[in-house]
Short mmCIF file of C-alpha atoms (C1' of nucleotides) in Angstrom, two decimals:
data_model
loop_
_atom_site.label_atom_id
_atom_site.label_comp_id
_atom_site.label_asym_id
_atom_site.label_seq_id
_atom_site.Cartn_x
_atom_site.Cartn_y
_atom_site.Cartn_z
CA MET A 1 21.54 37.57 -23.99
CA SER A 2 23.09 35.24 -26.47
CA PRO A 3 21.66 31.95 -25.12
CA ASN A 4 18.38 31.72 -23.33
CA PRO A 5 18.52 33.46 -19.95
CA ARG A 6 16.06 30.87 -18.65
CA SER A 7 18.23 28.04 -19.88
CA ALA A 8 19.36 26.96 -16.42
CA PRO A 9 15.81 26.90 -15.02
CA ARG A 10 14.78 24.98 -18.08
CA ARG A 11 17.22 22.23 -17.26
CA GLU A 12 15.97 22.27 -13.69
CA ARG A 13 12.45 21.92 -14.93
CA ALA A 14 13.41 18.97 -17.08
CA ARG A 15 15.06 17.39 -14.09
CA ALA A 16 12.02 17.99 -11.91
CA ALA A 17 9.83 16.50 -14.60
CA THR A 18 11.99 13.39 -14.76
CA ILE A 19 11.93 13.03 -11.00
CA ASP A 20 8.19 13.33 -11.11
CA GLU A 21 7.93 10.78 -13.89
CA ILE A 22 10.02 8.34 -11.90
CA LYS A 23 7.80 8.73 -8.88
CA GLN A 24 4.62 8.43 -10.90
CA THR A 25 5.95 5.35 -12.65
CA ALA A 26 6.87 3.83 -9.30
CA LEU A 27 3.37 4.49 -8.00
CA ALA A 28 1.81 3.03 -11.11
CA LEU A 29 3.90 -0.12 -10.75
CA MET A 30 3.01 -0.37 -7.07
CA ARG A 31 -0.67 -0.08 -7.89
CA GLU A 32 -0.36 -2.57 -10.72
CA ARG A 33 1.41 -5.18 -8.65
CA GLY A 34 -0.38 -4.42 -5.40
CA THR A 35 2.85 -4.11 -3.47
CA VAL A 36 4.96 -1.42 -1.91
CA GLU A 37 8.01 -3.10 -3.40
CA VAL A 38 9.21 -1.52 -6.57
CA ARG A 39 12.08 -2.49 -8.82
CA PHE A 40 14.43 0.01 -10.31
CA THR A 41 14.69 -2.27 -13.28
CA ASP A 42 10.95 -2.12 -13.92
CA ILE A 43 10.77 1.64 -13.56
CA ALA A 44 13.62 2.03 -16.00
CA ARG A 45 12.03 -0.36 -18.46
CA VAL A 46 8.72 1.50 -18.42
CA MET A 47 10.54 4.79 -18.88
CA ASP A 48 12.74 3.46 -21.68
CA MET A 49 15.89 3.96 -19.71
CA THR A 50 18.60 1.81 -18.23
CA PRO A 51 18.48 1.19 -14.47
CA PRO A 52 21.70 3.03 -13.62
CA ALA A 53 20.28 6.23 -15.10
CA LEU A 54 17.87 6.45 -12.17
CA TYR A 55 20.79 6.97 -9.85
CA ARG A 56 21.20 10.45 -11.32
CA TYR A 57 17.94 11.28 -9.54
CA PHE A 58 17.88 9.10 -6.45
CA ALA A 59 20.92 7.94 -4.55
CA ASP A 60 19.35 4.52 -4.03
CA ARG A 61 16.02 2.80 -3.80
CA ASP A 62 15.47 3.90 -0.22
CA GLU A 63 15.73 7.52 -1.23
CA LEU A 64 13.02 7.01 -3.83
CA VAL A 65 10.81 5.34 -1.28
CA SER A 66 11.44 8.17 1.15
CA ALA A 67 10.32 10.63 -1.49
CA LEU A 68 7.22 8.54 -2.13
CA ILE A 69 6.47 8.53 1.58
CA LYS A 70 6.77 12.29 1.75
CA ASP A 71 4.42 12.65 -1.21
CA ALA A 72 1.98 10.25 0.36
CA TYR A 73 1.88 12.31 3.54
CA GLU A 74 1.02 15.34 1.47
CA GLY A 75 -1.49 13.46 -0.63
CA LEU A 76 -3.47 12.26 2.34
CA GLY A 77 -3.30 15.63 4.05
CA GLU A 78 -4.49 17.41 0.95
CA ALA A 79 -7.28 14.95 0.31
CA VAL A 80 -8.66 15.45 3.80
CA ALA A 81 -8.19 19.20 3.77
CA LYS A 82 -9.87 19.47 0.38
CA ALA A 83 -12.84 17.42 1.49
CA ARG A 84 -13.24 19.56 4.56
CA ALA A 85 -13.03 22.74 2.54
CA GLU A 86 -15.69 21.52 0.14
CA ALA A 87 -18.13 20.62 2.90
CA PRO A 88 -20.91 23.13 3.60
CA PRO A 89 -19.18 25.86 5.62
CA GLY A 90 -20.02 26.00 9.28
CA ASP A 91 -21.51 22.53 9.36
CA ILE A 92 -19.24 20.71 11.77
CA ALA A 93 -20.97 17.36 11.44
CA ALA A 94 -20.73 17.48 7.66
CA ALA A 95 -17.08 18.51 7.85
CA TRP A 96 -16.29 15.57 10.11
CA VAL A 97 -18.01 13.15 7.78
CA ALA A 98 -16.32 14.68 4.76
CA ALA A 99 -12.90 14.46 6.37
CA GLY A 100 -13.48 10.89 7.50
CA GLN A 101 -14.77 9.84 4.08
CA ALA A 102 -11.76 11.44 2.43
CA TYR A 103 -9.40 9.60 4.76
CA ARG A 104 -11.18 6.36 3.98
CA ARG A 105 -11.44 6.95 0.27
CA TRP A 106 -7.78 7.85 -0.05
CA ALA A 107 -6.77 4.73 1.83
CA HIS A 108 -9.02 2.65 -0.37
CA GLU A 109 -7.80 4.14 -3.62
CA GLU A 110 -4.14 4.18 -2.66
CA PRO A 111 -3.64 1.22 -0.34
CA GLN A 112 0.06 1.09 -1.11
CA GLN A 113 0.62 4.71 -0.20
CA PHE A 114 -1.56 4.24 2.86
CA ALA A 115 0.55 1.30 3.93
CA LEU A 116 3.66 3.31 3.22
CA ILE A 117 2.83 6.03 5.73
CA LEU A 118 0.53 4.36 8.24
CA GLY A 119 1.61 0.75 8.01
CA MET A 120 4.79 -0.67 9.40
CA PRO A 121 7.57 1.85 8.99
CA LEU A 122 10.42 0.90 6.68
CA PRO A 123 13.50 -0.15 8.61
CA ASP A 124 15.79 2.57 7.39
CA TYR A 125 13.46 5.38 6.50
CA ALA A 126 14.21 8.32 8.75
CA ALA A 127 11.45 10.88 9.10
CA PRO A 128 12.32 14.23 7.56
CA PRO A 129 14.50 16.04 10.07
CA ASP A 130 12.21 19.08 10.17
CA GLY A 131 10.76 18.13 13.51
CA SER A 132 7.50 16.22 13.44
CA THR A 133 8.13 12.55 14.06
CA SER A 134 5.08 11.50 12.13
CA GLU A 135 3.78 14.00 9.66
CA ALA A 136 0.64 12.02 9.05
CA ALA A 137 -0.10 12.04 12.74
CA GLY A 138 0.54 15.78 12.81
CA ARG A 139 -1.73 16.46 9.87
CA ALA A 140 -4.49 14.25 11.15
CA MET A 141 -4.30 15.90 14.52
CA ALA A 142 -4.29 19.36 12.97
CA GLN A 143 -7.34 18.59 10.86
CA LEU A 144 -9.16 17.11 13.81
CA SER A 145 -8.06 19.84 16.16
CA SER A 146 -9.32 22.60 13.90
CA LEU A 147 -12.64 20.81 13.68
CA PHE A 148 -12.98 20.90 17.44
CA VAL A 149 -11.92 24.54 17.59
CA GLU A 150 -14.51 25.47 15.02
CA ALA A 151 -17.18 23.62 16.95
CA LEU A 152 -16.08 25.39 20.11
CA HIS A 153 -16.36 28.79 18.49
CA GLN A 154 -19.84 27.92 17.33
CA GLY A 155 -20.74 26.93 20.86
CA ARG A 156 -21.60 23.47 19.58
CA LEU A 157 -18.85 21.51 21.28
CA GLY A 158 -20.37 19.45 24.03
CA PRO A 159 -18.53 17.55 26.75
CA PRO A 160 -16.82 14.40 25.53
CA ARG A 161 -18.03 11.07 26.87
CA ILE A 162 -14.94 10.51 28.98
CA ARG A 163 -15.06 9.61 32.61
CA GLU A 164 -11.81 11.16 33.67
CA VAL A 165 -8.63 12.29 31.99
CA HIS A 166 -5.53 10.55 33.26
CA PRO A 167 -2.79 12.93 34.43
CA ALA A 168 -0.34 11.57 31.88
CA VAL A 169 -2.80 12.21 29.08
CA GLU A 170 -3.44 15.66 30.46
CA LEU A 171 0.28 16.35 30.37
CA CYS A 172 0.51 15.24 26.73
CA ALA A 173 -2.41 17.46 25.88
CA ARG A 174 -0.76 20.45 27.57
CA ILE A 175 2.47 19.87 25.69
CA LYS A 176 0.66 19.66 22.37
CA HIS A 177 -1.27 22.75 23.35
CA GLU A 178 1.88 24.72 24.09
CA GLN A 179 3.33 23.59 20.77
CA HIS A 180 0.23 25.07 19.15
CA GLU A 181 -0.52 21.74 17.53
CA VAL A 182 -3.70 21.15 19.47
CA ALA A 183 -5.90 24.02 20.55
CA VAL A 184 -8.38 22.24 22.78
CA GLY A 185 -8.44 21.08 26.37
CA PRO A 186 -7.22 17.71 27.67
CA ALA A 187 -10.59 16.00 27.62
CA HIS A 188 -11.21 16.94 24.01
CA PHE A 189 -7.63 16.05 23.16
CA GLN A 190 -8.33 12.55 24.43
CA ALA A 191 -11.62 12.49 22.56
CA MET A 192 -9.77 13.46 19.39
CA MET A 193 -7.38 10.58 19.76
CA HIS A 194 -10.28 8.19 20.30
CA ALA A 195 -12.01 9.53 17.21
CA TRP A 196 -8.87 9.22 15.12
CA ALA A 197 -8.25 5.68 16.33
CA ALA A 198 -11.79 4.62 15.48
CA LEU A 199 -11.63 6.23 12.05
CA HIS A 200 -8.24 4.75 11.36
CA GLY A 201 -9.19 1.29 12.58
CA PHE A 202 -12.11 0.95 10.26
CA THR A 203 -10.16 2.43 7.37
CA SER A 204 -7.17 0.23 7.93
CA LEU A 205 -9.13 -2.99 8.24
CA GLU A 206 -11.11 -2.19 5.14
CA ALA A 207 -8.12 -1.05 3.07
CA ASN A 208 -6.30 -4.24 3.93
CA GLY A 209 -9.13 -6.40 2.76
CA HIS A 210 -10.44 -7.63 6.09
CA PHE A 211 -13.96 -6.46 5.32
CA ALA A 212 -13.97 -8.01 1.88
CA TRP A 213 -16.65 -10.49 2.94
CA MET A 214 -19.03 -7.61 3.51
CA ASP A 215 -21.25 -5.94 0.99
CA PRO A 216 -19.90 -2.54 -0.10
CA GLU A 217 -23.16 -0.94 0.90
CA ALA A 218 -22.91 -2.50 4.33
CA ARG A 219 -19.36 -1.22 4.64
CA ASP A 220 -20.50 2.29 3.79
CA ALA A 221 -23.26 2.16 6.36
CA LEU A 222 -20.93 0.71 8.94
CA PHE A 223 -18.39 3.42 8.32
CA LEU A 224 -20.97 6.14 8.73
CA GLY A 225 -22.04 4.50 11.98
CA GLN A 226 -18.46 4.56 13.15
CA LEU A 227 -18.16 8.27 12.37
CA ARG A 228 -21.40 9.00 14.18
CA LEU A 229 -20.30 7.07 17.21
CA ALA A 230 -16.99 8.87 17.30
CA ALA A 231 -18.60 12.29 16.97
CA GLU A 232 -21.10 11.49 19.67
CA ALA A 233 -18.38 10.34 22.05
CA ALA A 234 -16.26 13.38 21.33
CA GLY A 235 -18.95 15.96 21.97
CA LEU A 236 -19.09 16.99 18.33
CA PRO A 237 -22.39 17.57 16.55
CA VAL A 238 -23.61 14.17 15.41
CA PRO A 239 -24.05 13.71 11.65
CA ALA A 240 -27.52 12.89 10.41
CA MET B 1 10.92 -55.21 15.79
CA SER B 2 14.51 -55.14 14.83
CA PRO B 3 15.02 -51.37 14.70
CA ASN B 4 12.93 -48.91 16.57
CA PRO B 5 9.27 -49.17 15.61
CA ARG B 6 9.04 -45.44 16.13
CA SER B 7 11.94 -44.83 13.82
CA ALA B 8 9.85 -43.34 11.03
CA PRO B 9 8.12 -40.94 13.38
CA ARG B 10 11.54 -40.03 14.70
CA ARG B 11 12.58 -38.80 11.32
CA GLU B 12 9.35 -36.94 11.00
CA ARG B 13 9.94 -35.35 14.35
CA ALA B 14 13.39 -34.26 13.27
CA ARG B 15 11.87 -32.75 10.17
CA ALA B 16 9.20 -30.96 12.15
CA ALA B 17 11.83 -29.65 14.52
CA THR B 18 13.87 -28.30 11.63
CA ILE B 19 10.82 -26.65 10.12
CA ASP B 20 10.12 -25.09 13.47
CA GLU B 21 13.68 -23.92 13.83
CA ILE B 22 13.56 -22.31 10.41
CA LYS B 23 10.39 -20.45 11.30
CA GLN B 24 11.71 -19.36 14.67
CA THR B 25 14.94 -18.19 13.10
CA ALA B 26 13.01 -16.27 10.49
CA LEU B 27 10.95 -14.59 13.21
CA ALA B 28 14.06 -13.75 15.19
CA LEU B 29 15.64 -12.16 12.15
CA MET B 30 12.47 -10.22 11.42
CA ARG B 31 12.41 -8.92 14.98
CA GLU B 32 16.08 -8.09 14.88
CA ARG B 33 15.90 -6.15 11.63
CA GLY B 34 12.43 -4.72 12.24
CA THR B 35 11.19 -5.89 8.85
CA VAL B 36 8.90 -8.52 7.44
CA GLU B 37 11.51 -9.21 4.79
CA VAL B 38 13.63 -12.22 5.51
CA ARG B 39 16.52 -13.66 3.57
CA PHE B 40 17.01 -17.36 3.06
CA THR B 41 20.72 -16.71 3.12
CA ASP B 42 20.55 -15.18 6.60
CA ILE B 43 18.37 -17.93 7.99
CA ALA B 44 20.76 -20.53 6.65
CA ARG B 45 23.77 -18.71 8.07
CA VAL B 46 22.24 -18.52 11.54
CA MET B 47 21.32 -22.19 11.37
CA ASP B 48 24.77 -23.23 10.10
CA MET B 49 23.39 -24.52 6.85
CA THR B 50 23.66 -23.62 3.23
CA PRO B 51 20.73 -21.75 1.65
CA PRO B 52 19.69 -24.50 -0.77
CA ALA B 53 19.12 -26.84 2.16
CA LEU B 54 16.10 -24.78 3.16
CA TYR B 55 14.39 -25.78 -0.04
CA ARG B 56 13.98 -29.27 1.40
CA TYR B 57 11.47 -27.71 3.80
CA PHE B 58 9.91 -24.83 1.91
CA ALA B 59 9.41 -24.73 -1.82
CA ASP B 60 10.31 -21.04 -1.91
CA ARG B 61 10.34 -17.95 0.23
CA ASP B 62 6.65 -17.33 -0.25
CA GLU B 63 5.82 -20.69 1.22
CA LEU B 64 7.82 -19.86 4.31
CA VAL B 65 6.07 -16.53 4.65
CA SER B 66 2.72 -18.24 4.22
CA ALA B 67 3.60 -20.57 7.06
CA LEU B 68 4.61 -17.63 9.19
CA ILE B 69 1.32 -15.92 8.43
CA LYS B 70 -0.59 -19.00 9.46
CA ASP B 71 1.35 -19.18 12.71
CA ALA B 72 0.77 -15.50 13.34
CA TYR B 73 -2.98 -15.98 12.98
CA GLU B 74 -2.84 -18.69 15.58
CA GLY B 75 -0.52 -16.72 17.85
CA LEU B 76 -2.82 -13.72 17.98
CA GLY B 77 -5.90 -15.87 18.42
CA GLU B 78 -4.32 -17.81 21.25
CA ALA B 79 -3.04 -14.72 22.99
CA VAL B 80 -6.50 -13.20 23.04
CA ALA B 81 -8.23 -16.43 24.03
CA LYS B 82 -5.73 -17.03 26.80
CA ALA B 83 -6.18 -13.53 28.21
CA ARG B 84 -9.95 -13.95 28.18
CA ALA B 85 -9.71 -17.30 29.90
CA GLU B 86 -7.51 -15.88 32.63
CA ALA B 87 -9.85 -13.00 33.37
CA PRO B 88 -12.15 -13.39 36.38
CA PRO B 89 -14.91 -15.70 35.12
CA GLY B 90 -18.23 -14.07 34.55
CA ASP B 91 -16.85 -10.57 34.55
CA ILE B 92 -17.65 -9.36 31.04
CA ALA B 93 -16.03 -5.97 31.45
CA ALA B 94 -12.82 -7.54 32.69
CA ALA B 95 -12.86 -10.06 29.86
CA TRP B 96 -13.25 -7.31 27.29
CA VAL B 97 -10.36 -5.36 28.76
CA ALA B 98 -8.22 -8.49 28.99
CA ALA B 99 -8.92 -9.41 25.38
CA GLY B 100 -8.25 -5.89 24.19
CA GLN B 101 -5.04 -5.64 26.17
CA ALA B 102 -3.89 -8.98 24.78
CA TYR B 103 -4.59 -7.83 21.23
CA ARG B 104 -2.65 -4.66 21.88
CA ARG B 105 0.20 -6.35 23.69
CA TRP B 106 0.65 -8.96 21.01
CA ALA B 107 0.72 -6.29 18.31
CA HIS B 108 3.25 -4.32 20.31
CA GLU B 109 5.50 -7.27 21.00
CA GLU B 110 5.27 -8.75 17.51
CA PRO B 111 4.81 -5.83 15.18
CA GLN B 112 6.16 -7.80 12.25
CA GLN B 113 3.69 -10.64 12.73
CA PHE B 114 0.95 -8.09 13.28
CA ALA B 115 1.83 -6.41 10.01
CA LEU B 116 1.96 -9.78 8.34
CA ILE B 117 -1.65 -10.64 9.11
CA LEU B 118 -3.38 -7.30 9.54
CA GLY B 119 -1.25 -5.04 7.41
CA MET B 120 -1.22 -4.96 3.66
CA PRO B 121 -1.66 -8.49 2.33
CA LEU B 122 1.26 -9.95 0.41
CA PRO B 123 0.61 -9.93 -3.33
CA ASP B 124 0.82 -13.66 -3.88
CA TYR B 125 -0.21 -15.09 -0.54
CA ALA B 126 -3.41 -17.00 -0.99
CA ALA B 127 -5.45 -17.53 2.14
CA PRO B 128 -5.58 -21.18 3.20
CA PRO B 129 -8.23 -22.81 1.04
CA ASP B 130 -10.21 -24.04 4.06
CA GLY B 131 -12.81 -21.35 3.68
CA SER B 132 -12.38 -18.25 5.80
CA THR B 133 -10.95 -15.43 3.75
CA SER B 134 -9.37 -13.78 6.72
CA GLU B 135 -8.75 -16.01 9.67
CA ALA B 136 -7.75 -13.13 11.88
CA ALA B 137 -11.05 -11.45 11.16
CA GLY B 138 -12.84 -14.70 11.92
CA ARG B 139 -11.06 -15.21 15.21
CA ALA B 140 -11.51 -11.65 16.31
CA MET B 141 -15.18 -11.85 15.49
CA ALA B 142 -15.53 -15.15 17.29
CA GLN B 143 -13.87 -13.81 20.40
CA LEU B 144 -15.99 -10.68 20.36
CA SER B 145 -19.11 -12.56 19.52
CA SER B 146 -18.75 -14.94 22.41
CA LEU B 147 -18.24 -11.98 24.71
CA PHE B 148 -21.57 -10.55 23.64
CA VAL B 149 -23.28 -13.90 24.00
CA GLU B 150 -21.97 -14.32 27.49
CA ALA B 151 -23.17 -10.84 28.41
CA LEU B 152 -26.55 -11.63 26.93
CA HIS B 153 -26.87 -14.81 28.99
CA GLN B 154 -26.03 -12.84 32.08
CA GLY B 155 -28.72 -10.34 31.20
CA ARG B 156 -26.08 -7.63 31.17
CA LEU B 157 -26.12 -6.79 27.49
CA GLY B 158 -27.73 -3.40 27.02
CA PRO B 159 -28.83 -1.81 23.77
CA PRO B 160 -25.97 -0.58 21.62
CA ARG B 161 -25.71 3.15 20.99
CA ILE B 162 -26.71 2.84 17.36
CA ARG B 163 -29.42 4.92 15.79
CA GLU B 164 -30.54 2.47 13.16
CA VAL B 165 -29.13 -0.57 11.46
CA HIS B 166 -28.85 -0.24 7.71
CA PRO B 167 -30.56 -3.07 5.78
CA ALA B 168 -27.30 -4.09 4.14
CA VAL B 169 -25.61 -4.41 7.52
CA GLU B 170 -28.59 -6.36 8.79
CA LEU B 171 -28.23 -8.74 5.88
CA CYS B 172 -24.55 -9.28 6.62
CA ALA B 173 -25.38 -9.93 10.26
CA ARG B 174 -27.99 -12.50 9.28
CA ILE B 175 -25.57 -14.30 6.99
CA LYS B 176 -22.95 -14.44 9.70
CA HIS B 177 -25.62 -15.61 12.10
CA GLU B 178 -26.67 -18.43 9.83
CA GLN B 179 -23.04 -19.46 9.41
CA HIS B 180 -22.90 -19.69 13.21
CA GLU B 181 -20.02 -17.26 13.23
CA VAL B 182 -21.89 -14.54 15.04
CA ALA B 183 -24.60 -15.36 17.53
CA VAL B 184 -26.03 -11.92 18.20
CA GLY B 185 -28.55 -9.69 16.52
CA PRO B 186 -27.83 -7.14 13.78
CA ALA B 187 -27.49 -4.14 16.07
CA HIS B 188 -24.99 -5.89 18.28
CA PHE B 189 -23.24 -7.21 15.21
CA GLN B 190 -22.72 -3.65 14.09
CA ALA B 191 -21.64 -2.66 17.58
CA MET B 192 -19.09 -5.47 17.50
CA MET B 193 -17.61 -4.22 14.29
CA HIS B 194 -17.38 -0.72 15.71
CA ALA B 195 -15.66 -2.03 18.82
CA TRP B 196 -13.21 -4.06 16.80
CA ALA B 197 -12.41 -1.12 14.54
CA ALA B 198 -11.75 1.15 17.51
CA LEU B 199 -9.58 -1.45 19.21
CA HIS B 200 -7.69 -2.18 16.04
CA GLY B 201 -7.21 1.47 15.16
CA PHE B 202 -5.53 2.35 18.41
CA THR B 203 -3.48 -0.82 18.34
CA SER B 204 -2.37 -0.34 14.78
CA LEU B 205 -1.40 3.29 15.18
CA GLU B 206 0.55 2.51 18.31
CA ALA B 207 2.26 -0.58 16.95
CA ASN B 208 3.38 1.35 13.90
CA GLY B 209 4.98 4.05 15.99
CA HIS B 210 2.50 6.85 15.44
CA PHE B 211 2.02 7.37 19.16
CA ALA B 212 5.72 7.38 19.89
CA TRP B 213 5.57 11.04 20.90
CA MET B 214 3.27 10.09 23.76
CA ASP B 215 4.25 8.96 27.21
CA PRO B 216 3.75 5.20 27.65
CA GLU B 217 1.58 5.88 30.66
CA ALA B 218 -0.56 8.23 28.62
CA ARG B 219 -0.86 5.59 25.92
CA ASP B 220 -2.03 3.05 28.48
CA ALA B 221 -4.64 5.42 29.83
CA LEU B 222 -5.75 6.36 26.35
CA PHE B 223 -6.13 2.74 25.39
CA LEU B 224 -8.23 1.99 28.43
CA GLY B 225 -10.38 4.98 27.57
CA GLN B 226 -10.83 3.60 24.07
CA LEU B 227 -11.92 0.22 25.43
CA ARG B 228 -14.37 1.88 27.81
CA LEU B 229 -15.83 3.96 25.04
CA ALA B 230 -16.25 0.94 22.82
CA ALA B 231 -17.89 -1.11 25.57
CA GLU B 232 -20.23 1.72 26.42
CA ALA B 233 -21.26 2.17 22.79
CA ALA B 234 -21.77 -1.55 22.33
CA GLY B 235 -24.02 -2.06 25.32
CA LEU B 236 -21.43 -4.12 27.15
CA PRO B 237 -20.74 -3.60 30.85
CA VAL B 238 -18.31 -0.71 31.10
CA PRO B 239 -14.93 -1.49 32.72
CA ALA B 240 -14.03 0.41 35.86
"C1'" DC C 1 24.51 -55.74 4.23
"C1'" DG C 2 22.20 -53.69 -0.19
"C1'" DT C 3 18.57 -50.50 -1.74
"C1'" DG C 4 15.87 -46.50 -1.88
"C1'" DT C 5 14.74 -42.28 0.62
"C1'" DT C 6 16.00 -38.19 3.06
"C1'" DT C 7 18.96 -34.46 3.79
"C1'" DG C 8 22.66 -32.08 3.10
"C1'" DT C 9 26.47 -30.26 0.01
"C1'" DT C 10 28.82 -27.73 -4.08
"C1'" DA C 11 28.20 -25.78 -8.72
"C1'" DT C 12 25.59 -22.94 -11.62
"C1'" DG C 13 22.41 -19.69 -13.67
"C1'" DG C 14 19.60 -15.62 -13.41
"C1'" DA C 15 17.79 -11.25 -11.58
"C1'" DG C 16 18.29 -6.99 -9.17
"C1'" DC C 17 21.03 -3.21 -6.84
"C1'" DT C 18 24.81 -0.39 -7.22
"C1'" DT C 19 29.33 1.65 -8.69
"C1'" DA C 20 32.77 2.72 -12.24
"C1'" DA C 21 34.19 4.25 -16.55
"C1'" DC C 22 33.02 6.35 -20.53
"C1'" DG C 23 30.54 9.12 -24.16
"C1'" DA C 24 27.07 12.44 -25.90
"C1'" DA C 25 24.68 16.55 -25.38
"C1'" DG C 26 23.97 21.14 -23.61
"C1'" DC C 27 25.13 25.26 -21.10
"C1'" DT C 28 28.69 28.94 -20.26
"C1'" DG C 29 31.82 32.50 -21.21
"C1'" DA C 30 35.71 34.42 -23.81
"C1'" DT D 1 32.68 30.13 -32.79
"C1'" DC D 2 34.82 27.25 -29.82
"C1'" DA D 3 37.05 25.21 -25.59
"C1'" DG D 4 35.68 23.78 -20.89
"C1'" DC D 5 32.42 22.29 -17.52
"C1'" DT D 6 28.19 20.09 -16.12
"C1'" DT D 7 24.47 17.01 -16.77
"C1'" DC D 8 22.57 12.89 -18.27
"C1'" DG D 9 22.67 8.79 -20.27
"C1'" DT D 10 25.08 4.53 -21.72
"C1'" DT D 11 27.81 -0.10 -21.21
"C1'" DA D 12 30.63 -3.06 -18.18
"C1'" DA D 13 31.29 -5.24 -14.01
"C1'" DG D 14 30.82 -6.76 -9.03
"C1'" DC D 15 27.97 -8.10 -5.37
"C1'" DT D 16 24.04 -10.39 -3.13
"C1'" DC D 17 20.27 -13.22 -3.11
"C1'" DC D 18 16.85 -16.63 -5.04
"C1'" DA D 19 16.43 -20.92 -7.07
"C1'" DT D 20 17.64 -25.30 -9.58
"C1'" DA D 21 20.71 -29.18 -10.74
"C1'" DA D 22 23.84 -32.62 -9.81
"C1'" DC D 23 26.09 -35.08 -6.51
"C1'" DA D 24 27.48 -37.18 -1.81
"C1'" DA D 25 26.58 -38.72 2.85
"C1'" DA D 26 23.36 -40.50 6.40
"C1'" DC D 27 19.66 -43.27 7.43
"C1'" DA D 28 15.61 -46.47 7.52
"C1'" DC D 29 14.42 -51.02 6.42
"C1'" DG D 30 14.09 -55.45 4.11
#
DNA sequence: CGTGTTTGTTATGGAGCTTAACGAAGCTGA
DNA sequence: TCAGCTTCGTTAAGCTCCATAACAAACACG
């Protein structure tokens, strides 16, 4: 064992650390400038490197952005999952509020990342080829779906306030059900989508500054109202 | 009147036409490439001009984008107003559906313009200094508000499904009321915001491709369900 | 017509992305 | 230890685009 047997992994770790530093620097610059645009030149300058050096780690700028998008998907998913896990166990209403607040808070704190994954898709970014077209959609649905399942098991899932489920929607629900992505019936599937849309709408408008004329306290209250309304319509226990 | 007395206006008209052509070309390129980015070089090439010529009409690229944003505000506002006007007069439910469908259709047909005004704001674009921070928000509110007023006058505006209105929200509603931007009470003000958020959430998710895995027919049905739910919660007549 | 304005051109500079060519450092194995 | 390979960084250079400057043509108007 003349050299270090972990020498190769060490180099890999250094590489991983550099990749991470690049991404973190890119995020910091995005936050600083309030844009999703990011210049290789700036990243290099902050990192005390020359721009071409970055090409050892990312083939081009799009590849960096793709990596940032992937991270953002995970970041949002984790934030929501963590909030749900930290809510009082068994309390569906609290879990729904916690998840919604996490979604909103993440969007508010990371508007650039939020725009990256849920705003207009980049022209050339291809979703990771591992299946799911939109990972964020998948995660959101999974989080929501499990909430409904938990409520069902507790016998606290009421009928959603939906007049009738259109056959096409029912078909979609069945497909999702067979893919084990959604474990509830068609009516609750539709209710889930409505709840997600309402949550996302408020979040998106607020994150993009269209509620800036409102008092923060009013925004908070309004958001809670939106969550209550969605829960009520979906047949979930209504938060206090 | 040796030359044409309207000769000066003629030149102005030519200028206006060129400005319009630049903007239309920019929009066409945005649609074609699926981006909000637009290159002066490309616009000039399409218009058989050289890039510097464009600087006779717009000081820089940001000024062009600002003009496009302003147009987009108007485009969305007009689309919604037109749809409302064409709905059967006096039928609140139909008007709500028509307005919502117009909002959704416009976002679907012009995702770039939609992103421009309701997506992440550009870093350096300053809202037109004539007051309203977000014109789109103002227009949307005005459209919604007038819908509620009409329902009220018809005696068909029920109580919104809202438990209690938070004092901060009530204050916001009063301010808006005094500014003559919203002519309904606090509870219905809150209901309006909820309705707008739900409408916008579905529209935004769909326009950004996050419902692409769904059948178009299912999306249509889902959207209608969302509108019904929002109307019901707001105390508006519920569409059929 | 002659003058000043408008609108276009070509020439030029500067910034950013990206590739190519090269050098320094570190791992690897005799 | 030392030669060879890989990795990582540099400098040099080309391309594209934004933007300004300087200049030429078209045009309104007295």
